[in-house]
Tab-separated table of C-alpha atoms in Angstrom:
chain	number	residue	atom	x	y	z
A	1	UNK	CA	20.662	17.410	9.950
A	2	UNK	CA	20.687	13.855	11.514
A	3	UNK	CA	17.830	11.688	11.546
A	4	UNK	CA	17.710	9.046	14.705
A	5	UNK	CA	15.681	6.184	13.809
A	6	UNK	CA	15.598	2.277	14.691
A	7	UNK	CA	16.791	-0.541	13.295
A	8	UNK	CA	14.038	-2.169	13.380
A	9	UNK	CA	11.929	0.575	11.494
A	10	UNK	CA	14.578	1.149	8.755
A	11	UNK	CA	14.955	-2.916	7.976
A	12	UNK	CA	11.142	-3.397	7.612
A	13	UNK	CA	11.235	0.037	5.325
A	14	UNK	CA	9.077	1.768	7.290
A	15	UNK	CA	11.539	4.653	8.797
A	16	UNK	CA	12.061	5.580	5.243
A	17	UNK	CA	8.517	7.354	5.121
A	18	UNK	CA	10.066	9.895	8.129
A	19	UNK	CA	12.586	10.922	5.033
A	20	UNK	CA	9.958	11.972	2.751
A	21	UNK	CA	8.850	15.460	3.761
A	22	UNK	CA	12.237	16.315	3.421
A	23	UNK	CA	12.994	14.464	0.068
A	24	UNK	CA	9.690	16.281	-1.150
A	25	UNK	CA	11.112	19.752	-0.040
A	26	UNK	CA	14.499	19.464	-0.562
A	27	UNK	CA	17.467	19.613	2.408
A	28	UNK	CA	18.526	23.026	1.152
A	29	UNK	CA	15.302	24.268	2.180
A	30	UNK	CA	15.000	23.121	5.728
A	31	UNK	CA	19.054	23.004	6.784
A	32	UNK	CA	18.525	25.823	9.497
A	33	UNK	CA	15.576	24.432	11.076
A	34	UNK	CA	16.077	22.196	14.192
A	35	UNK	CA	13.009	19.757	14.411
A	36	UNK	CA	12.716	17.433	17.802
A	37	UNK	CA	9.403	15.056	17.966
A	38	UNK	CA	9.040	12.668	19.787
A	39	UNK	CA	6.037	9.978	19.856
A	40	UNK	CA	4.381	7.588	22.029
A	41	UNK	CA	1.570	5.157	21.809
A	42	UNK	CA	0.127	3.220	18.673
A	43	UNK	CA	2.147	0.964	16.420
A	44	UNK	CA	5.555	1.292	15.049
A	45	UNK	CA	3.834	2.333	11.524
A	46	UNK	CA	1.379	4.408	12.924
A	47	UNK	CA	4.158	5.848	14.820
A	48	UNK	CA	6.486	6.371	11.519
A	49	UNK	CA	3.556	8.456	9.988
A	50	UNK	CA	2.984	10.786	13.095
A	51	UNK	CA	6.163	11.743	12.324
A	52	UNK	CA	6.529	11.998	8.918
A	53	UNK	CA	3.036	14.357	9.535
A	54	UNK	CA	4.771	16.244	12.366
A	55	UNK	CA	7.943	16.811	10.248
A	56	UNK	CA	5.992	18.153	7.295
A	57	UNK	CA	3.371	20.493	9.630
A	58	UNK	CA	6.109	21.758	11.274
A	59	UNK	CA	8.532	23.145	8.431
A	60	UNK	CA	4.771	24.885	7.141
A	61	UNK	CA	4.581	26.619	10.174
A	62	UNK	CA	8.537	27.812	10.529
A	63	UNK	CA	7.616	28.734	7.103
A	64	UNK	CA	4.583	30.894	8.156
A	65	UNK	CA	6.522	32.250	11.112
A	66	UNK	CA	9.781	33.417	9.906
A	67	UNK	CA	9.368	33.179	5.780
A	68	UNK	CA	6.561	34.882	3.361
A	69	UNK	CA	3.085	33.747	3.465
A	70	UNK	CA	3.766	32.603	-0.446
A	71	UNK	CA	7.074	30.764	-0.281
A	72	UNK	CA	4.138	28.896	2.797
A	73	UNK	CA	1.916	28.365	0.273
A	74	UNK	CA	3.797	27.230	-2.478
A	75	UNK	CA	5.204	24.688	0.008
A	76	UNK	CA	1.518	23.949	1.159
A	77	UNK	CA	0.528	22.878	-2.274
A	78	UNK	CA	3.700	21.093	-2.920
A	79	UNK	CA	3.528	18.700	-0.058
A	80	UNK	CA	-0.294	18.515	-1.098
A	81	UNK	CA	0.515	17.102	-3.707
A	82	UNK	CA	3.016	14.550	-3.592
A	83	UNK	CA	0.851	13.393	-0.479
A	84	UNK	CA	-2.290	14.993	1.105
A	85	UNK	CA	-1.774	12.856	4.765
A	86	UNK	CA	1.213	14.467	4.694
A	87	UNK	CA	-0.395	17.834	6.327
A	88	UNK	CA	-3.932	16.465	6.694
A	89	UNK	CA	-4.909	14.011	9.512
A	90	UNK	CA	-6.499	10.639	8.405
A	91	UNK	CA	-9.949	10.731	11.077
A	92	UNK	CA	-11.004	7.500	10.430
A	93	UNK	CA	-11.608	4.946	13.885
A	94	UNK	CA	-12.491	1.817	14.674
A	95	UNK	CA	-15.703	1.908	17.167
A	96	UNK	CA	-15.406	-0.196	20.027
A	97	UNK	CA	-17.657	-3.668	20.121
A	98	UNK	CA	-21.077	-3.048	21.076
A	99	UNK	CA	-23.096	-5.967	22.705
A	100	UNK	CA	-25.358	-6.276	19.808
A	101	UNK	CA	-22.753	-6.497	17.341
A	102	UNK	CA	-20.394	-9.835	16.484
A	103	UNK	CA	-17.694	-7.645	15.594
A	104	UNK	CA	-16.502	-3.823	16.151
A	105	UNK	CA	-17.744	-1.982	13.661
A	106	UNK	CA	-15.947	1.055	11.531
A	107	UNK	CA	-17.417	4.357	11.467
């Protein structure tokens, strides 16, 4: 398993968060699975955690593919709860400015 990630990412800590769904899981679990992602758009942290989300959503669904529904769901509840943004998207926006507001507002 080999993890490509900047420089830049890794000195500002931030391509350390891509390592945690498998710190969480453990390598053993996840050495036959081959898992490509790639990202575009946003910033470099918001970027780090698409992956990170990818990484874990995708192991939970090799595991509900080719593995028992409970080995699935034990892993479910682990990476629940360790981190819950780990399977569950954050929804939250920023509206854009509206003409009768000074500033954009949040939702």
């Amino acid at each position: 398993m080999s993890l490509e990630i900047t420089e830049a990412q890794t000195s500002t800590g931030e391509g350390t968060a891509v390592y945690e769904p498998f710190q969480v899981i453990g390598l053993d679990q996840v050495s036959d699975v081959d898992i490509r992602v790639r990202v575009t758009g946003g910033g470099h942290t918001s970027q780090v955690y698409a992956v990170r989300q990818a990484i874990a959503k995708s192991i939970v669904a090799y595991y509900q593919k080719y593995v028992d529904e409970h080995s699935k769901n034990l892993l479910e509840q682990t990476l629940t709860q360790y981190d819950r943004t780990l399977l569950v998207a954050d929804d939250r926006y920023l509206l854009r400015r509206h003409l009768s507001f000074a500033q954009p507002q949040s939702r």
